[in-house]
CSV table of C-alpha atoms and ligand atoms in Angstrom, one decimal:
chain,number,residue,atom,x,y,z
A,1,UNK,CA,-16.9,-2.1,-17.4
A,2,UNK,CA,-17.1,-6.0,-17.7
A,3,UNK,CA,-14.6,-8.6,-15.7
A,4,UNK,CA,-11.8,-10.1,-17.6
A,5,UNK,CA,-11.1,-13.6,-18.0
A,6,UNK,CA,-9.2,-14.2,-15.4
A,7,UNK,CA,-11.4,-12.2,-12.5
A,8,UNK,CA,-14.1,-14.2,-14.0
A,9,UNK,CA,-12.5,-17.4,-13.0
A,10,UNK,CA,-11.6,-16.0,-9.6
A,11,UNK,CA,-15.4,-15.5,-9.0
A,12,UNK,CA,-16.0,-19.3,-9.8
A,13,UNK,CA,-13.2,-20.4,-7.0
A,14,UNK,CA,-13.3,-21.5,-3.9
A,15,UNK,CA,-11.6,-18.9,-1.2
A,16,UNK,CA,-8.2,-19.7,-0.2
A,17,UNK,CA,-8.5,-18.8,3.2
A,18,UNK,CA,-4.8,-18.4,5.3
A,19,UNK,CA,-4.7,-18.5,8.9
A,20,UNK,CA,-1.7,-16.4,10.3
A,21,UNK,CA,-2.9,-15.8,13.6
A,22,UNK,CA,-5.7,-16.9,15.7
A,23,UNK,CA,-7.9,-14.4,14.6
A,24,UNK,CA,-6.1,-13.3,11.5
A,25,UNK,CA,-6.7,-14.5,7.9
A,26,UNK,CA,-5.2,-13.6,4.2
A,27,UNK,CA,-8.2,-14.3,1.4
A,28,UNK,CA,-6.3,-15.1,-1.3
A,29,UNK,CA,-7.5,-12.7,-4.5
A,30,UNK,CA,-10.9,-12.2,-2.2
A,31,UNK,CA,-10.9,-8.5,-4.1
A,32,UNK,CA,-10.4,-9.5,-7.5
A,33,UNK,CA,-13.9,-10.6,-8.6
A,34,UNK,CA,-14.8,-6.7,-6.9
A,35,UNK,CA,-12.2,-5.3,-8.9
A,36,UNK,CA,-14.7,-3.4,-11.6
A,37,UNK,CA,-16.8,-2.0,-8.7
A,38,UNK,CA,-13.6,-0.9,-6.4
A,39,UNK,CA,-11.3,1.1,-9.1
A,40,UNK,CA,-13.7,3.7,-10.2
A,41,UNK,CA,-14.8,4.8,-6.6
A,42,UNK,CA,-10.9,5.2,-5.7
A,43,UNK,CA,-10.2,7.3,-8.9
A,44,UNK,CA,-13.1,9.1,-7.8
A,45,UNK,CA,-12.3,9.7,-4.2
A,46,UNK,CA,-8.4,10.4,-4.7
A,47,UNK,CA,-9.6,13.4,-7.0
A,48,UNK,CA,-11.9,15.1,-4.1
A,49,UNK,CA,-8.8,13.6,-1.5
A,50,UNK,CA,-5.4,12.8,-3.4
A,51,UNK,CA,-2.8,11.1,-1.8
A,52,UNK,CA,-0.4,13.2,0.2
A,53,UNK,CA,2.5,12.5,2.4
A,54,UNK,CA,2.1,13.1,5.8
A,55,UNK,CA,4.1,14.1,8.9
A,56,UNK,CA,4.7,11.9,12.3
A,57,UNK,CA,4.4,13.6,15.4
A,58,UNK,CA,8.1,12.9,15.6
A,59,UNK,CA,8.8,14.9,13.0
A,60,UNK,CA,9.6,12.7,9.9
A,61,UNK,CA,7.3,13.0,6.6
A,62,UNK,CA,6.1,9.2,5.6
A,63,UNK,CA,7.4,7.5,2.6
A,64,UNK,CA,3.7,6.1,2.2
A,65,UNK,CA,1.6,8.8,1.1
A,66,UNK,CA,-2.0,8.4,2.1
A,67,UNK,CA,-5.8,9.4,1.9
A,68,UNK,CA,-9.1,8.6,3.3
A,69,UNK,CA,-12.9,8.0,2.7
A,70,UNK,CA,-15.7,7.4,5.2
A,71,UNK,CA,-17.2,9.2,8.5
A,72,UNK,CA,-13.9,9.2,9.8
A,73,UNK,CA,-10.2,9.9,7.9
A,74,UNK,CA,-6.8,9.1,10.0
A,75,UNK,CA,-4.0,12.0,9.9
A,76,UNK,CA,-0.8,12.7,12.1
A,77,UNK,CA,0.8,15.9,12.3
A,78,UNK,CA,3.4,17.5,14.9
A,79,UNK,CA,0.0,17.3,17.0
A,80,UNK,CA,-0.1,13.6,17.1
A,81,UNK,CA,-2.2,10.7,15.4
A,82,UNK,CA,-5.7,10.7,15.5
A,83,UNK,CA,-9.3,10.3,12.7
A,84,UNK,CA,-10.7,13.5,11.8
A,85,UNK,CA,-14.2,14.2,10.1
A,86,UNK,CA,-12.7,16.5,7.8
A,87,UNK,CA,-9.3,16.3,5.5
A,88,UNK,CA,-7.2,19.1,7.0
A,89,UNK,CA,-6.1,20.0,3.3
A,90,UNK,CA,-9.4,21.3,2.4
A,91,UNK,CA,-11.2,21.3,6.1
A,92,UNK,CA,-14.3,19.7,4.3
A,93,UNK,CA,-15.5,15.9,4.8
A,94,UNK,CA,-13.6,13.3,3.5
A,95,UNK,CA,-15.5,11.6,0.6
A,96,UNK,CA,-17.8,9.3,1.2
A,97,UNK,CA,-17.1,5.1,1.7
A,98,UNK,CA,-17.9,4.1,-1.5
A,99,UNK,CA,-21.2,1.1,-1.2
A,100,UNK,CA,-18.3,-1.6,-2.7
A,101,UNK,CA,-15.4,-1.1,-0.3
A,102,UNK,CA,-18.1,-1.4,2.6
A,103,UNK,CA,-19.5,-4.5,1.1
A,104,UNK,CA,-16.6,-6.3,0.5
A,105,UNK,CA,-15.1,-5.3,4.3
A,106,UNK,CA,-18.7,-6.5,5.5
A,107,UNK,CA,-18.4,-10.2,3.3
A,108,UNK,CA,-14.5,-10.1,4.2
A,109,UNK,CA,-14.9,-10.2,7.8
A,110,UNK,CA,-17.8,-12.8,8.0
A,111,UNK,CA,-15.8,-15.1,6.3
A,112,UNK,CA,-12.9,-14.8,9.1
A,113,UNK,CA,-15.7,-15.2,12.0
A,114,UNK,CA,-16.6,-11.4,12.5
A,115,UNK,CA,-19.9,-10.8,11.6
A,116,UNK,CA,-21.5,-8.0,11.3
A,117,UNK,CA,-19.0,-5.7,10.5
A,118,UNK,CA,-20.0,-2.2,9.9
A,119,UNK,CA,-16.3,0.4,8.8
A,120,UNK,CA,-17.1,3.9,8.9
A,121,UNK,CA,-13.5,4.8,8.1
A,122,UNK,CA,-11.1,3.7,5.2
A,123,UNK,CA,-7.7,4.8,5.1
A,124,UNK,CA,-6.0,4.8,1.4
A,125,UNK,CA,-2.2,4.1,1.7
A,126,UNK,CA,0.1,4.3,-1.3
A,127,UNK,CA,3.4,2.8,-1.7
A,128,UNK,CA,5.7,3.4,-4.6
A,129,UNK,CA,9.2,1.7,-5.0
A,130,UNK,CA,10.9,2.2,-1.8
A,131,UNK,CA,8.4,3.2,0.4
A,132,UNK,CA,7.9,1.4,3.5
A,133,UNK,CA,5.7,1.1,7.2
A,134,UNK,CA,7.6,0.5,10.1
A,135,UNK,CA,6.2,-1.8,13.1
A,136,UNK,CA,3.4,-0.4,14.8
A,137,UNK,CA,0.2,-0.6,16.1
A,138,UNK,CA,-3.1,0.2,15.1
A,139,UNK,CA,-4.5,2.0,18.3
A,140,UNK,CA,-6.2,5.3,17.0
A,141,UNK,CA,-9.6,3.9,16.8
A,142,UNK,CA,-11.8,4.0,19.8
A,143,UNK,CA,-13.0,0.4,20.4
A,144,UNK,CA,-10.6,-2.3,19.6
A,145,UNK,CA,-13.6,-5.3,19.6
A,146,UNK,CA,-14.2,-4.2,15.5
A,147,UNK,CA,-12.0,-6.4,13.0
A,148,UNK,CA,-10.1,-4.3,10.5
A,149,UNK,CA,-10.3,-5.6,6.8
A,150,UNK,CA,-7.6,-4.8,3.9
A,151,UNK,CA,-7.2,-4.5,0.4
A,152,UNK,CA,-3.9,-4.9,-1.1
A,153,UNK,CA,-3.7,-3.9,-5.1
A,154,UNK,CA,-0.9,-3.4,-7.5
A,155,UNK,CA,2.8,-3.9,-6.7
A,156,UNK,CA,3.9,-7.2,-4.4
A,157,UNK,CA,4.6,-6.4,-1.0
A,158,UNK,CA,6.1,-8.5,2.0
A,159,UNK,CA,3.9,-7.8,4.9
A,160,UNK,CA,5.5,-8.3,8.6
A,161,UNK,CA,3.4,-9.8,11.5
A,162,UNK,CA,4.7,-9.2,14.8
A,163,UNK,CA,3.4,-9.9,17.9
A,164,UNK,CA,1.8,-7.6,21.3
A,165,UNK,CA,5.4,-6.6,21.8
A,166,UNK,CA,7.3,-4.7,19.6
A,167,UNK,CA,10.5,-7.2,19.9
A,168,UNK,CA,8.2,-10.0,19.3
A,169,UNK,CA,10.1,-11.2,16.0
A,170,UNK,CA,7.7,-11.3,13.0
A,171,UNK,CA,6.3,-13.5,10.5
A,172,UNK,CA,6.8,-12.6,6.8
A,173,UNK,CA,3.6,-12.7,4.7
A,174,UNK,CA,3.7,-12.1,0.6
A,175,UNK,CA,0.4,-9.9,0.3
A,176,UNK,CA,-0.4,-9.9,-4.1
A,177,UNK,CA,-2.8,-7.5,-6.0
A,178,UNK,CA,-6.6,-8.7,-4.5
A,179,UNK,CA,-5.3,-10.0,-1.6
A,180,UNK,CA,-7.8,-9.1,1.5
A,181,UNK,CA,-6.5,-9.1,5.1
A,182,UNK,CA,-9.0,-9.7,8.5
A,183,UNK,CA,-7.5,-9.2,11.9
A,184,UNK,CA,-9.0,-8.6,15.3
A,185,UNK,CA,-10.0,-9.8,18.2
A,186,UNK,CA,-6.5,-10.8,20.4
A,187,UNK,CA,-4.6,-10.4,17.3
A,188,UNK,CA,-6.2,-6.5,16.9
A,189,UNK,CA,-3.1,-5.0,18.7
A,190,UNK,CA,-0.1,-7.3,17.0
A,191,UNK,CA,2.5,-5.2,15.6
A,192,UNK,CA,2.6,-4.8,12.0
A,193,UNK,CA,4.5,-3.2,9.1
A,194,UNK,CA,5.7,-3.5,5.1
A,195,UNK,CA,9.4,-3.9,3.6
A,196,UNK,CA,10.5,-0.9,1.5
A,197,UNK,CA,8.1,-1.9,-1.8
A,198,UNK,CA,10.3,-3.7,-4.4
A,199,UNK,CA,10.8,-1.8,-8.0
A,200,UNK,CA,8.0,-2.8,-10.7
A,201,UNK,CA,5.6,-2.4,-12.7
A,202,UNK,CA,1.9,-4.1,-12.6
A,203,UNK,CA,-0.1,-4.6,-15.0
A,204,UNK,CA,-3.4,-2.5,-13.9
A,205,UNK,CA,-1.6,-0.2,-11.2
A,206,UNK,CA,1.1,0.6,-12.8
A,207,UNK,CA,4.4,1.2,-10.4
A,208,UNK,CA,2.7,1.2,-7.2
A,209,UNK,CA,1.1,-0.6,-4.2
A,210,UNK,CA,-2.3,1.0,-3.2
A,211,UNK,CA,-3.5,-1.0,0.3
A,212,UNK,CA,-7.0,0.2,1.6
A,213,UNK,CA,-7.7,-0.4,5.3
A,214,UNK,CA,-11.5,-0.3,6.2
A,215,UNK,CA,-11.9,0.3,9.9
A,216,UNK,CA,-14.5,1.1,12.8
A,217,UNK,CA,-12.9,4.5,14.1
A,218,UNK,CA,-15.8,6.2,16.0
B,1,MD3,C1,-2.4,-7.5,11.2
B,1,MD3,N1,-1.2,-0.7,6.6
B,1,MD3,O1,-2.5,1.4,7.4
B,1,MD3,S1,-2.5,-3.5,6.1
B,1,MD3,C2,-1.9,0.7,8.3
B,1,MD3,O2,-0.2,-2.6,3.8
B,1,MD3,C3,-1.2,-0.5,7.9
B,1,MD3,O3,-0.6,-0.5,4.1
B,1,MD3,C4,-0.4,-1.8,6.0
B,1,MD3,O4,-0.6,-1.1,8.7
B,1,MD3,C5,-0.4,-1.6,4.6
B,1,MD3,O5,-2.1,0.9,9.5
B,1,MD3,C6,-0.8,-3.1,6.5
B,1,MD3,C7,-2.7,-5.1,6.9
B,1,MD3,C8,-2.6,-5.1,8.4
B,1,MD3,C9,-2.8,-4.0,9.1
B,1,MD3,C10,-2.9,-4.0,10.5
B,1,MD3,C11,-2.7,-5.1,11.2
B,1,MD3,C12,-2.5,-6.2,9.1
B,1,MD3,C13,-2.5,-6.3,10.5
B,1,MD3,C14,-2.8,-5.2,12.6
B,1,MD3,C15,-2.7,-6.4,13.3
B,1,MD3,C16,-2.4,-7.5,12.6
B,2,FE,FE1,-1.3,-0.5,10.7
């Protein structure tokens, strides 16, 4: 597989580096020039893991279905949320973190001031027309000093960043196919969701958003 034309370019550009928070930064098309490397791994993975909708403790199934790769996988049931070493679909590991997700999480993050980092989980979320995330936090993972890195590919998607209180009214981002996110530090607990996903079609996903999140669970 070979980059096309316009990946090409992207590797030959400067980053275009947004600040959002004090410690949280959108890399504009950051992924792109990793595209080659990152596709086949996920094909790969979602056919050991595919996506599947899952339920909240409170009782309601997810419009985002979802999947996982690494040490470490992140499922809620009527049990609660929580990272489990194996899928609870098939009780065996969840496939490895392919070398090119963990590379680009570990160049990602040294670019926003976080260096070093190390994920030993990935959660895979998909969103198709509709679909949504309502606010939350990210608090399932056992230290909270790690960044968290993601990948946004396919569909547009308007990306909400609250604040450390839920009422905390927040800021609408755009987030495009190859668009990586970094966050941590004191902006590691902000609340944070996505709009319902806007009807479409793009040109290498096809009618869908798939956003991969590498954290340090464990
Ligand atoms: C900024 N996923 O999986 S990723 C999640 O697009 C999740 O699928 C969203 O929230 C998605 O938990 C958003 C970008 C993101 C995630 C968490 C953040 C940005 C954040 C936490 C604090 C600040
Ligand atoms: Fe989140």
């Amino acid at each position: 597989m070979s980059l096309d034309l316009f990946d090409e370019a992207a590797l030959h550009q400067p980053p275009r580096v947004e600040q959002i928070g004090p410690q949280t930064f959108v890399l504009r098309a950051f992924a792109l020039p990793f595209i080659d490397e990152l596709l086949p791994p996920l094909r790969a993975l979602l056919k050991v893991a595919p996506f599947r909708r899952m339920v909240t403790p409170g009782g309601q199934t997810m419009s985002v279905a979802l999947s996982n790769c690494g040490a470490l996988g992140w499922t809620t049931d009527a049990r609660g949320y929580r990272y489990t070493p194996l899928d609870p679909r098939t009780g065996q590991p969840w496939p490895a973190l392919p070398a090119a997700f963990r590379r680009l999480a570990t160049q990602a993050a040294a670019l926003a001031g976080f260096a070093d980092f190390i994920p030993d989980a990935c959660l895979v979320n998909r969103y198709v027309p509709g679909a949504r995330m309502s606010l939350h936090q990210d608090r399932n993972e056992r230290d909270y000093d790690a960044p968290i890195v993601s990948v946004s590919l396919g569909l547009p998607a308007m990306f909400q960043m609250g604040g450390l209180q839920r009422s905390d009214r927040p800021l609408r981002v755009p987030l495009l196919h190859g668009d990586v996110m970094v966050w941590g530090g004191i902006d590691r607990l902000r609340f944070h969701g996505v709009l319902p996903l806007k009807e479409g079609t793009h040109a290498v996903m096809g009618a869908q958003r798939i956003n991969f999140t590498l954290r340090k669970a464990g």
